[in-house]
Amino acid sequence: MKHVKEHFAVVGGGLVGSLWALMAARRGHQVDIYERRDDPRKGSALGGRSINLALSDRGWRALEKAGMLDKVREIAMPIQGRLMHAVDGHTTFQRYGQEGQPGVLGDGQCIYSVSRAGLNRMLIEAAEGHEGVQVHFGHKCADVDLRRQDAVGLTFEHGGEPVNVEADRVFGTDGAFSAVRDRMMRTDRFDYEQKYLAHGYKEIEMKANADGSFKMREDALHIWPRGNFMLMALPNPNGTFTCTLFAPFEGHDESFENWGDDAAVTALFQRQFPDVLPLLPNLLDDWNDHPTSSLVMVRCEPWHRGERVCLMGDAAHAIVPFYGQGMNSGMEDCTVLDDLLDSEPDWGTVMSEYTRLRKPAGDAILELALRNYVEMRDLTGDPRFLLQKKIEARLQQRYPDEWLPLYSQVTFSHTPYHEALAAGAAQDAIMHEVMDRPDIEAVWDSEEVAEAAMAKLRALHHA
Amino acid sequence: MKHVKEHFAVVGGGLVGSLWALMAARRGHQVDIYERRDDPRKGSALGGRSINLALSDRGWRALEKAGMLDKVREIAMPIQGRLMHAVDGHTTFQRYGQEGQPGVLGDGQCIYSVSRAGLNRMLIEAAEGHEGVQVHFGHKCADVDLRRQDAVGLTFEHGGEPVNVEADRVFGTDGAFSAVRDRMMRTDRFDYEQKYLAHGYKEIEMKANADGSFKMREDALHIWPRGNFMLMALPNPNGTFTCTLFAPFEGHDESFENWGDDAAVTALFQRQFPDVLPLLPNLLDDWNDHPTSSLVMVRCEPWHRGERVCLMGDAAHAIVPFYGQGMNSGMEDCTVLDDLLDSEPDWGTVMSEYTRLRKPAGDAILELALRNYVEMRDLTGDPRFLLQKKIEARLQQRYPDEWLPLYSQVTFSHTPYHEALAAGAAQDAIMHEVMDRPDIEAVWDSEEVAEAAMAKLRALHHA
């Protein structure tokens, strides 16, 4: 579909902003990216956000659309499943994907750990290297004038001076505390919610061995599920792990307010994570150097204003990190918007379709990510839950076209998140019935159990 | 309880701000009110908000605490109940209060219509006339510096120039689009939600007769309940009624998007409100002159920051107008904060207690007001609902210490809103059982029905 070549302003040069700028430039538009922070190549890494991220199929599809798949695979590290650590040091491995499936990069069906800073730099450089793209660092969005019909006026603050810009379209990719959304919030009938989790997190680095090798199995996301809190660790390509402790800020025996000094922190790790304590000689230094950070969720509606402005990524739908879908869902926003531009000539329709398609998906992945926190910190330590996952994996193996577990739909498919959420709820109701058999531990892998589950699923689809 | 005399900044000189300034000045504090708008005495009425408001017991208690009861009664007009208008012109009157009760001003148990502008002027003048209070009009809050420990820095814009102020305590009484809350929103772990109703409203004035008398019964709030939309009318002391049509913006046959021209508006009134059409010769002029306005709800938490800043009234809890409690709940914030200052010497405790006591009340009245829209526009036209109300009124009459209907608890008591909401839910469950008797229309006023309802209520209280 042909659109007139226009001038786009992309506010925010993070992962979603730089990826979208690249996609837009490939369509022939003139694109300016305005990024609040300074050029990361002239100093340290971009921002103070988490160090590594999980990239899965939705992200890969968007990267492929932008011609970036091969470059990004060079910095992506395959993670095959979760490794759960019990207090006594016993571990259980649970594969993410289906065995025998090649997966998006041929490493089997898995997710990938990537460095946020490394990926961001790669995308910014690709955008900057593309014809028609210019990147402006150190430009803080100070105002967006939404009143004009023929264009959007933007004011940035750069080196203490105002910079005025005019654009045909504005894409707010400026994150959970978006300045573009802030201006939309002051317009009539714009719904907005920011909600903080009652839990916070603290990051601790697990260094590599002297020879550069990993101190733990490196193809796994490690979890120490402890009921109301958990430790997790995700490997980085340089041999380190980023360990993150998630726990309530206050109001519980095990919460940050009660881990106020070195003795309490050491006692916590001795009590709850004894197997990892010897691997973290820098525990107390990192604990005291790193902040206890909060986790915010953002919901808003609509995601666009008229035919000239829209929000993408965290600016529209900031979520908690427990499904590894924050970046992937933002990149899927780019895929969907780009697809709409392929088929729809009218910008007004493109924008309203974008909200119509993506808003329910954003609400669903917010909900799924919240639930996955409970699953990771609590259920992954529960034998009954692990048995249910084994039965579901077996159903998937035997009936791959019919039984796709929720995790697989979210992580390895392109089914809209809200459809995956609904399908998962139906499967869960079936699995509760299956698990209620008193002899389930004996017959879990029987033909009878599989047939009963599939009969219920098929009955649902015909209802 | 003694507090050191301090400098208070009250941001927003509306009903809640001016009332709170007066209460604070009566405690001996030095109070500056900063109001965005110009002095209303030098021009037209304050703001573009609704013309009249319903004042009930919670508001009166706060006014009494501030020494304003006798002055405000001079401009208050008693409203004894709802008068429902059917399409065929048939009307049904439903008393708000209990017969034989004197009510707060001796007019029987009723609510009062007051002019927003008149009441605001009265309160501002009382504050301004009190020792230690200064009112600064035309001061728009541009920034609040929340980082300092020893005071709060405020910047206002006045005549194009910045005005910097320092205060010991800041009270954000600047309404649903509060600038003070806006700054709190950018601090860590502050939850915020703004949500617009899918329905909007349009105001039409019903003029007085030539002799200045009312065109309809003046001791009633008139409602034309029509299912998904409604017209209502509240009298003003000058002989006029403010008529307000509440309806969906779009997506329904009867919605503002389908009332786009004079013919459609006239046809709407002929079809749905034929009895009122002859009383509104200025219908089309007002329709075209007045905007179709939206209705926003605001929730946030906490309502305070540290020991120096808090939000009151709409800034903390903007609600829809259908329970007539918007102003009353804001005035109750003043009562509760003033009571806390009577008993608690420590400001940190005062502020956190204020959030702890008022936040659940704010959530509850938001919910109650939303539900009352459904009741007013839909149920008040339902014979079964009216019968239920008659039974409840009878129970209240016979067992006044035990059965206080939800409406009475909200309007004529000082029970915290969340406790009223819970008590109302219990009563509603009982009434559903009572109404399920197949012979209820024949036996509604029998001893047996009353005894059965009371037995259920007493069983609940003993459970």
PDB file of N, CA, C and O in Angstrom, chain A residues 10 12-26 33 55 58-69 72 119-120 123-124 126-127 173 312 327-328 330-335 338:
ATOM      1  N   VAL A  10      10.231   9.997  16.028  1.00  0.00           N
ATOM      2  CA  VAL A  10      10.176   8.878  16.959  1.00  0.00           C
ATOM      3  C   VAL A  10      10.773   9.388  18.278  1.00  0.00           C
ATOM      4  O   VAL A  10      11.959   9.738  18.333  1.00  0.00           O
ATOM      5  N   GLY A  12      12.114   8.714  21.667  1.00  0.00           N
ATOM      6  CA  GLY A  12      12.652   7.605  22.461  1.00  0.00           C
ATOM      7  C   GLY A  12      13.438   6.653  21.576  1.00  0.00           C
ATOM      8  O   GLY A  12      12.877   6.047  20.667  1.00  0.00           O
ATOM      9  N   GLY A  13      14.734   6.540  21.831  1.00  0.00           N
ATOM     10  CA  GLY A  13      15.594   5.697  20.991  1.00  0.00           C
ATOM     11  C   GLY A  13      15.963   4.393  21.666  1.00  0.00           C
ATOM     12  O   GLY A  13      17.072   3.886  21.475  1.00  0.00           O
ATOM     13  N   GLY A  14      15.041   3.831  22.437  1.00  0.00           N
ATOM     14  CA  GLY A  14      15.275   2.519  23.046  1.00  0.00           C
ATOM     15  C   GLY A  14      15.066   1.416  22.020  1.00  0.00           C
ATOM     16  O   GLY A  14      15.151   1.635  20.807  1.00  0.00           O
ATOM     17  N   LEU A  15      14.794   0.224  22.494  1.00  0.00           N
ATOM     18  CA  LEU A  15      14.680  -0.935  21.609  1.00  0.00           C
ATOM     19  C   LEU A  15      13.540  -0.769  20.614  1.00  0.00           C
ATOM     20  O   LEU A  15      13.705  -1.008  19.417  1.00  0.00           O
ATOM     21  N   VAL A  16      12.373  -0.363  21.108  1.00  0.00           N
ATOM     22  CA  VAL A  16      11.202  -0.270  20.233  1.00  0.00           C
ATOM     23  C   VAL A  16      11.331   0.932  19.296  1.00  0.00           C
ATOM     24  O   VAL A  16      11.033   0.835  18.103  1.00  0.00           O
ATOM     25  N   GLY A  17      11.802   2.059  19.830  1.00  0.00           N
ATOM     26  CA  GLY A  17      11.944   3.263  19.005  1.00  0.00           C
ATOM     27  C   GLY A  17      12.922   3.065  17.862  1.00  0.00           C
ATOM     28  O   GLY A  17      12.639   3.424  16.708  1.00  0.00           O
ATOM     29  N   SER A  18      14.082   2.474  18.153  1.00  0.00           N
ATOM     30  CA  SER A  18      15.079   2.311  17.087  1.00  0.00           C
ATOM     31  C   SER A  18      14.611   1.269  16.066  1.00  0.00           C
ATOM     32  O   SER A  18      14.826   1.427  14.860  1.00  0.00           O
ATOM     33  N   LEU A  19      13.944   0.217  16.552  1.00  0.00           N
ATOM     34  CA  LEU A  19      13.424  -0.791  15.616  1.00  0.00           C
ATOM     35  C   LEU A  19      12.344  -0.184  14.716  1.00  0.00           C
ATOM     36  O   LEU A  19      12.341  -0.392  13.495  1.00  0.00           O
ATOM     37  N   TRP A  20      11.441   0.582  15.305  1.00  0.00           N
ATOM     38  CA  TRP A  20      10.368   1.187  14.508  1.00  0.00           C
ATOM     39  C   TRP A  20      10.929   2.213  13.506  1.00  0.00           C
ATOM     40  O   TRP A  20      10.469   2.312  12.360  1.00  0.00           O
ATOM     41  N   ALA A  21      11.927   2.963  13.936  1.00  0.00           N
ATOM     42  CA  ALA A  21      12.548   3.939  13.031  1.00  0.00           C
ATOM     43  C   ALA A  21      13.115   3.226  11.804  1.00  0.00           C
ATOM     44  O   ALA A  21      12.975   3.696  10.667  1.00  0.00           O
ATOM     45  N   LEU A  22      13.730   2.097  12.051  1.00  0.00           N
ATOM     46  CA  LEU A  22      14.307   1.317  10.952  1.00  0.00           C
ATOM     47  C   LEU A  22      13.210   0.820  10.004  1.00  0.00           C
ATOM     48  O   LEU A  22      13.308   0.949   8.780  1.00  0.00           O
ATOM     49  N   MET A  23      12.138   0.273  10.563  1.00  0.00           N
ATOM     50  CA  MET A  23      11.019  -0.197   9.731  1.00  0.00           C
ATOM     51  C   MET A  23      10.433   0.950   8.913  1.00  0.00           C
ATOM     52  O   MET A  23      10.121   0.788   7.730  1.00  0.00           O
ATOM     53  N   ALA A  24      10.268   2.110   9.575  1.00  0.00           N
ATOM     54  CA  ALA A  24       9.653   3.252   8.895  1.00  0.00           C
ATOM     55  C   ALA A  24      10.563   3.762   7.778  1.00  0.00           C
ATOM     56  O   ALA A  24      10.095   4.123   6.691  1.00  0.00           O
ATOM     57  N   ALA A  25      11.869   3.775   8.043  1.00  0.00           N
ATOM     58  CA  ALA A  25      12.821   4.242   7.020  1.00  0.00           C
ATOM     59  C   ALA A  25      12.824   3.283   5.829  1.00  0.00           C
ATOM     60  O   ALA A  25      12.959   3.709   4.679  1.00  0.00           O
ATOM     61  N   ARG A  26      12.661   2.006   6.091  1.00  0.00           N
ATOM     62  CA  ARG A  26      12.587   1.026   5.004  1.00  0.00           C
ATOM     63  C   ARG A  26      11.346   1.242   4.130  1.00  0.00           C
ATOM     64  O   ARG A  26      11.305   0.784   2.989  1.00  0.00           O
ATOM     65  N   ILE A  33      14.888  10.375  15.184  1.00  0.00           N
ATOM     66  CA  ILE A  33      14.761   9.786  16.520  1.00  0.00           C
ATOM     67  C   ILE A  33      15.279  10.807  17.524  1.00  0.00           C
ATOM     68  O   ILE A  33      16.385  11.333  17.357  1.00  0.00           O
ATOM     69  N   LEU A  55      14.622 -12.732  24.543  1.00  0.00           N
ATOM     70  CA  LEU A  55      14.080 -12.487  23.201  1.00  0.00           C
ATOM     71  C   LEU A  55      13.417 -13.779  22.743  1.00  0.00           C
ATOM     72  O   LEU A  55      14.019 -14.852  22.810  1.00  0.00           O
ATOM     73  N   ARG A  58       8.156 -13.571  18.970  1.00  0.00           N
ATOM     74  CA  ARG A  58       7.514 -12.318  18.524  1.00  0.00           C
ATOM     75  C   ARG A  58       8.569 -11.250  18.224  1.00  0.00           C
ATOM     76  O   ARG A  58       8.447 -10.483  17.276  1.00  0.00           O
ATOM     77  N   GLY A  59       9.593 -11.203  19.084  1.00  0.00           N
ATOM     78  CA  GLY A  59      10.689 -10.267  18.845  1.00  0.00           C
ATOM     79  C   GLY A  59      11.448 -10.609  17.569  1.00  0.00           C
ATOM     80  O   GLY A  59      11.754  -9.734  16.746  1.00  0.00           O
ATOM     81  N   TRP A  60      11.744 -11.898  17.397  1.00  0.00           N
ATOM     82  CA  TRP A  60      12.487 -12.305  16.200  1.00  0.00           C
ATOM     83  C   TRP A  60      11.747 -11.954  14.913  1.00  0.00           C
ATOM     84  O   TRP A  60      12.350 -11.541  13.929  1.00  0.00           O
ATOM     85  N   ARG A  61      10.411 -12.137  14.925  1.00  0.00           N
ATOM     86  CA  ARG A  61       9.666 -11.804  13.699  1.00  0.00           C
ATOM     87  C   ARG A  61       9.816 -10.333  13.346  1.00  0.00           C
ATOM     88  O   ARG A  61      10.014  -9.967  12.186  1.00  0.00           O
ATOM     89  N   ALA A  62       9.739  -9.474  14.382  1.00  0.00           N
ATOM     90  CA  ALA A  62       9.880  -8.037  14.126  1.00  0.00           C
ATOM     91  C   ALA A  62      11.285  -7.718  13.631  1.00  0.00           C
ATOM     92  O   ALA A  62      11.467  -6.940  12.681  1.00  0.00           O
ATOM     93  N   LEU A  63      12.292  -8.347  14.240  1.00  0.00           N
ATOM     94  CA  LEU A  63      13.677  -8.108  13.819  1.00  0.00           C
ATOM     95  C   LEU A  63      13.876  -8.573  12.375  1.00  0.00           C
ATOM     96  O   LEU A  63      14.568  -7.922  11.580  1.00  0.00           O
ATOM     97  N   GLU A  64      13.247  -9.689  12.030  1.00  0.00           N
ATOM     98  CA  GLU A  64      13.349 -10.200  10.668  1.00  0.00           C
ATOM     99  C   GLU A  64      12.727  -9.224   9.671  1.00  0.00           C
ATOM    100  O   GLU A  64      13.295  -8.944   8.608  1.00  0.00           O
ATOM    101  N   LYS A  65      11.563  -8.678  10.042  1.00  0.00           N
ATOM    102  CA  LYS A  65      10.884  -7.693   9.183  1.00  0.00           C
ATOM    103  C   LYS A  65      11.778  -6.485   8.933  1.00  0.00           C
ATOM    104  O   LYS A  65      11.710  -5.847   7.893  1.00  0.00           O
ATOM    105  N   ALA A  66      12.587  -6.137   9.940  1.00  0.00           N
ATOM    106  CA  ALA A  66      13.476  -4.979   9.819  1.00  0.00           C
ATOM    107  C   ALA A  66      14.822  -5.376   9.239  1.00  0.00           C
ATOM    108  O   ALA A  66      15.744  -4.544   9.175  1.00  0.00           O
ATOM    109  N   GLY A  67      14.980  -6.637   8.845  1.00  0.00           N
ATOM    110  CA  GLY A  67      16.239  -7.084   8.247  1.00  0.00           C
ATOM    111  C   GLY A  67      17.369  -7.264   9.250  1.00  0.00           C
ATOM    112  O   GLY A  67      18.548  -7.234   8.887  1.00  0.00           O
ATOM    113  N   MET A  68      17.029  -7.471  10.520  1.00  0.00           N
ATOM    114  CA  MET A  68      18.051  -7.504  11.577  1.00  0.00           C
ATOM    115  C   MET A  68      18.274  -8.892  12.171  1.00  0.00           C
ATOM    116  O   MET A  68      19.094  -9.045  13.082  1.00  0.00           O
ATOM    117  N   LEU A  69      17.569  -9.899  11.665  1.00  0.00           N
ATOM    118  CA  LEU A  69      17.645 -11.201  12.325  1.00  0.00           C
ATOM    119  C   LEU A  69      19.067 -11.741  12.379  1.00  0.00           C
ATOM    120  O   LEU A  69      19.557 -12.165  13.439  1.00  0.00           O
ATOM    121  N   VAL A  72      21.382  -9.833  14.867  1.00  0.00           N
ATOM    122  CA  VAL A  72      21.072  -9.990  16.295  1.00  0.00           C
ATOM    123  C   VAL A  72      21.395 -11.406  16.782  1.00  0.00           C
ATOM    124  O   VAL A  72      21.800 -11.603  17.922  1.00  0.00           O
ATOM    125  N   LEU A 119      21.978  -4.865  22.188  1.00  0.00           N
ATOM    126  CA  LEU A 119      20.912  -4.884  21.176  1.00  0.00           C
ATOM    127  C   LEU A 119      20.504  -3.459  20.804  1.00  0.00           C
ATOM    128  O   LEU A 119      20.292  -3.138  19.632  1.00  0.00           O
ATOM    129  N   ASN A 120      20.412  -2.598  21.808  1.00  0.00           N
ATOM    130  CA  ASN A 120      20.000  -1.219  21.551  1.00  0.00           C
ATOM    131  C   ASN A 120      21.009  -0.533  20.626  1.00  0.00           C
ATOM    132  O   ASN A 120      20.650   0.140  19.649  1.00  0.00           O
ATOM    133  N   LEU A 123      20.640  -1.764  17.061  1.00  0.00           N
ATOM    134  CA  LEU A 123      19.451  -1.241  16.374  1.00  0.00           C
ATOM    135  C   LEU A 123      19.601   0.242  16.048  1.00  0.00           C
ATOM    136  O   LEU A 123      19.221   0.695  14.961  1.00  0.00           O
ATOM    137  N   ILE A 124      20.154   1.002  16.992  1.00  0.00           N
ATOM    138  CA  ILE A 124      20.373   2.437  16.752  1.00  0.00           C
ATOM    139  C   ILE A 124      21.336   2.614  15.568  1.00  0.00           C
ATOM    140  O   ILE A 124      21.126   3.454  14.688  1.00  0.00           O
ATOM    141  N   ALA A 126      21.942   0.515  13.128  1.00  0.00           N
ATOM    142  CA  ALA A 126      21.289   0.114  11.878  1.00  0.00           C
ATOM    143  C   ALA A 126      20.359   1.221  11.389  1.00  0.00           C
ATOM    144  O   ALA A 126      20.310   1.532  10.192  1.00  0.00           O
ATOM    145  N   ALA A 127      19.616   1.826  12.336  1.00  0.00           N
ATOM    146  CA  ALA A 127      18.696   2.905  11.952  1.00  0.00           C
ATOM    147  C   ALA A 127      19.494   4.088  11.404  1.00  0.00           C
ATOM    148  O   ALA A 127      19.210   4.607  10.317  1.00  0.00           O
ATOM    149  N   THR A 173       7.748   6.273  21.805  1.00  0.00           N
ATOM    150  CA  THR A 173       8.409   5.031  22.212  1.00  0.00           C
ATOM    151  C   THR A 173       9.331   5.355  23.378  1.00  0.00           C
ATOM    152  O   THR A 173      10.438   4.844  23.474  1.00  0.00           O
ATOM    153  N   MET A 312       3.870   3.241  21.497  1.00  0.00           N
ATOM    154  CA  MET A 312       4.323   1.871  21.234  1.00  0.00           C
ATOM    155  C   MET A 312       5.210   1.417  22.401  1.00  0.00           C
ATOM    156  O   MET A 312       5.870   2.230  23.041  1.00  0.00           O
ATOM    157  N   MET A 327       9.911  -6.652  26.065  1.00  0.00           N
ATOM    158  CA  MET A 327      10.506  -6.245  24.788  1.00  0.00           C
ATOM    159  C   MET A 327       9.775  -6.886  23.610  1.00  0.00           C
ATOM    160  O   MET A 327       9.517  -6.232  22.589  1.00  0.00           O
ATOM    161  N   ASN A 328       9.438  -8.158  23.756  1.00  0.00           N
ATOM    162  CA  ASN A 328       8.794  -8.855  22.633  1.00  0.00           C
ATOM    163  C   ASN A 328       7.442  -8.236  22.274  1.00  0.00           C
ATOM    164  O   ASN A 328       7.106  -8.101  21.100  1.00  0.00           O
ATOM    165  N   GLY A 330       6.552  -5.131  22.770  1.00  0.00           N
ATOM    166  CA  GLY A 330       6.816  -3.837  22.128  1.00  0.00           C
ATOM    167  C   GLY A 330       7.242  -4.008  20.681  1.00  0.00           C
ATOM    168  O   GLY A 330       6.827  -3.249  19.793  1.00  0.00           O
ATOM    169  N   MET A 331       8.063  -5.019  20.423  1.00  0.00           N
ATOM    170  CA  MET A 331       8.482  -5.276  19.045  1.00  0.00           C
ATOM    171  C   MET A 331       7.301  -5.755  18.197  1.00  0.00           C
ATOM    172  O   MET A 331       7.211  -5.438  17.012  1.00  0.00           O
ATOM    173  N   GLU A 332       6.377  -6.487  18.820  1.00  0.00           N
ATOM    174  CA  GLU A 332       5.182  -6.929  18.086  1.00  0.00           C
ATOM    175  C   GLU A 332       4.298  -5.731  17.716  1.00  0.00           C
ATOM    176  O   GLU A 332       3.622  -5.751  16.683  1.00  0.00           O
ATOM    177  N   ASP A 333       4.306  -4.676  18.566  1.00  0.00           N
ATOM    178  CA  ASP A 333       3.605  -3.439  18.174  1.00  0.00           C
ATOM    179  C   ASP A 333       4.130  -2.962  16.811  1.00  0.00           C
ATOM    180  O   ASP A 333       3.349  -2.539  15.947  1.00  0.00           O
ATOM    181  N   CYS A 334       5.454  -3.021  16.641  1.00  0.00           N
ATOM    182  CA  CYS A 334       6.056  -2.583  15.366  1.00  0.00           C
ATOM    183  C   CYS A 334       5.580  -3.461  14.214  1.00  0.00           C
ATOM    184  O   CYS A 334       5.229  -2.963  13.141  1.00  0.00           O
ATOM    185  N   THR A 335       5.577  -4.784  14.426  1.00  0.00           N
ATOM    186  CA  THR A 335       5.127  -5.709  13.380  1.00  0.00           C
ATOM    187  C   THR A 335       3.697  -5.390  12.957  1.00  0.00           C
ATOM    188  O   THR A 335       3.386  -5.295  11.769  1.00  0.00           O
ATOM    189  N   ASP A 338       3.382  -2.043  11.131  1.00  0.00           N
ATOM    190  CA  ASP A 338       3.966  -2.171   9.797  1.00  0.00           C
ATOM    191  C   ASP A 338       3.038  -2.978   8.866  1.00  0.00           C
ATOM    192  O   ASP A 338       2.845  -2.613   7.700  1.00  0.00           O
TER     193      ASP A 338
END
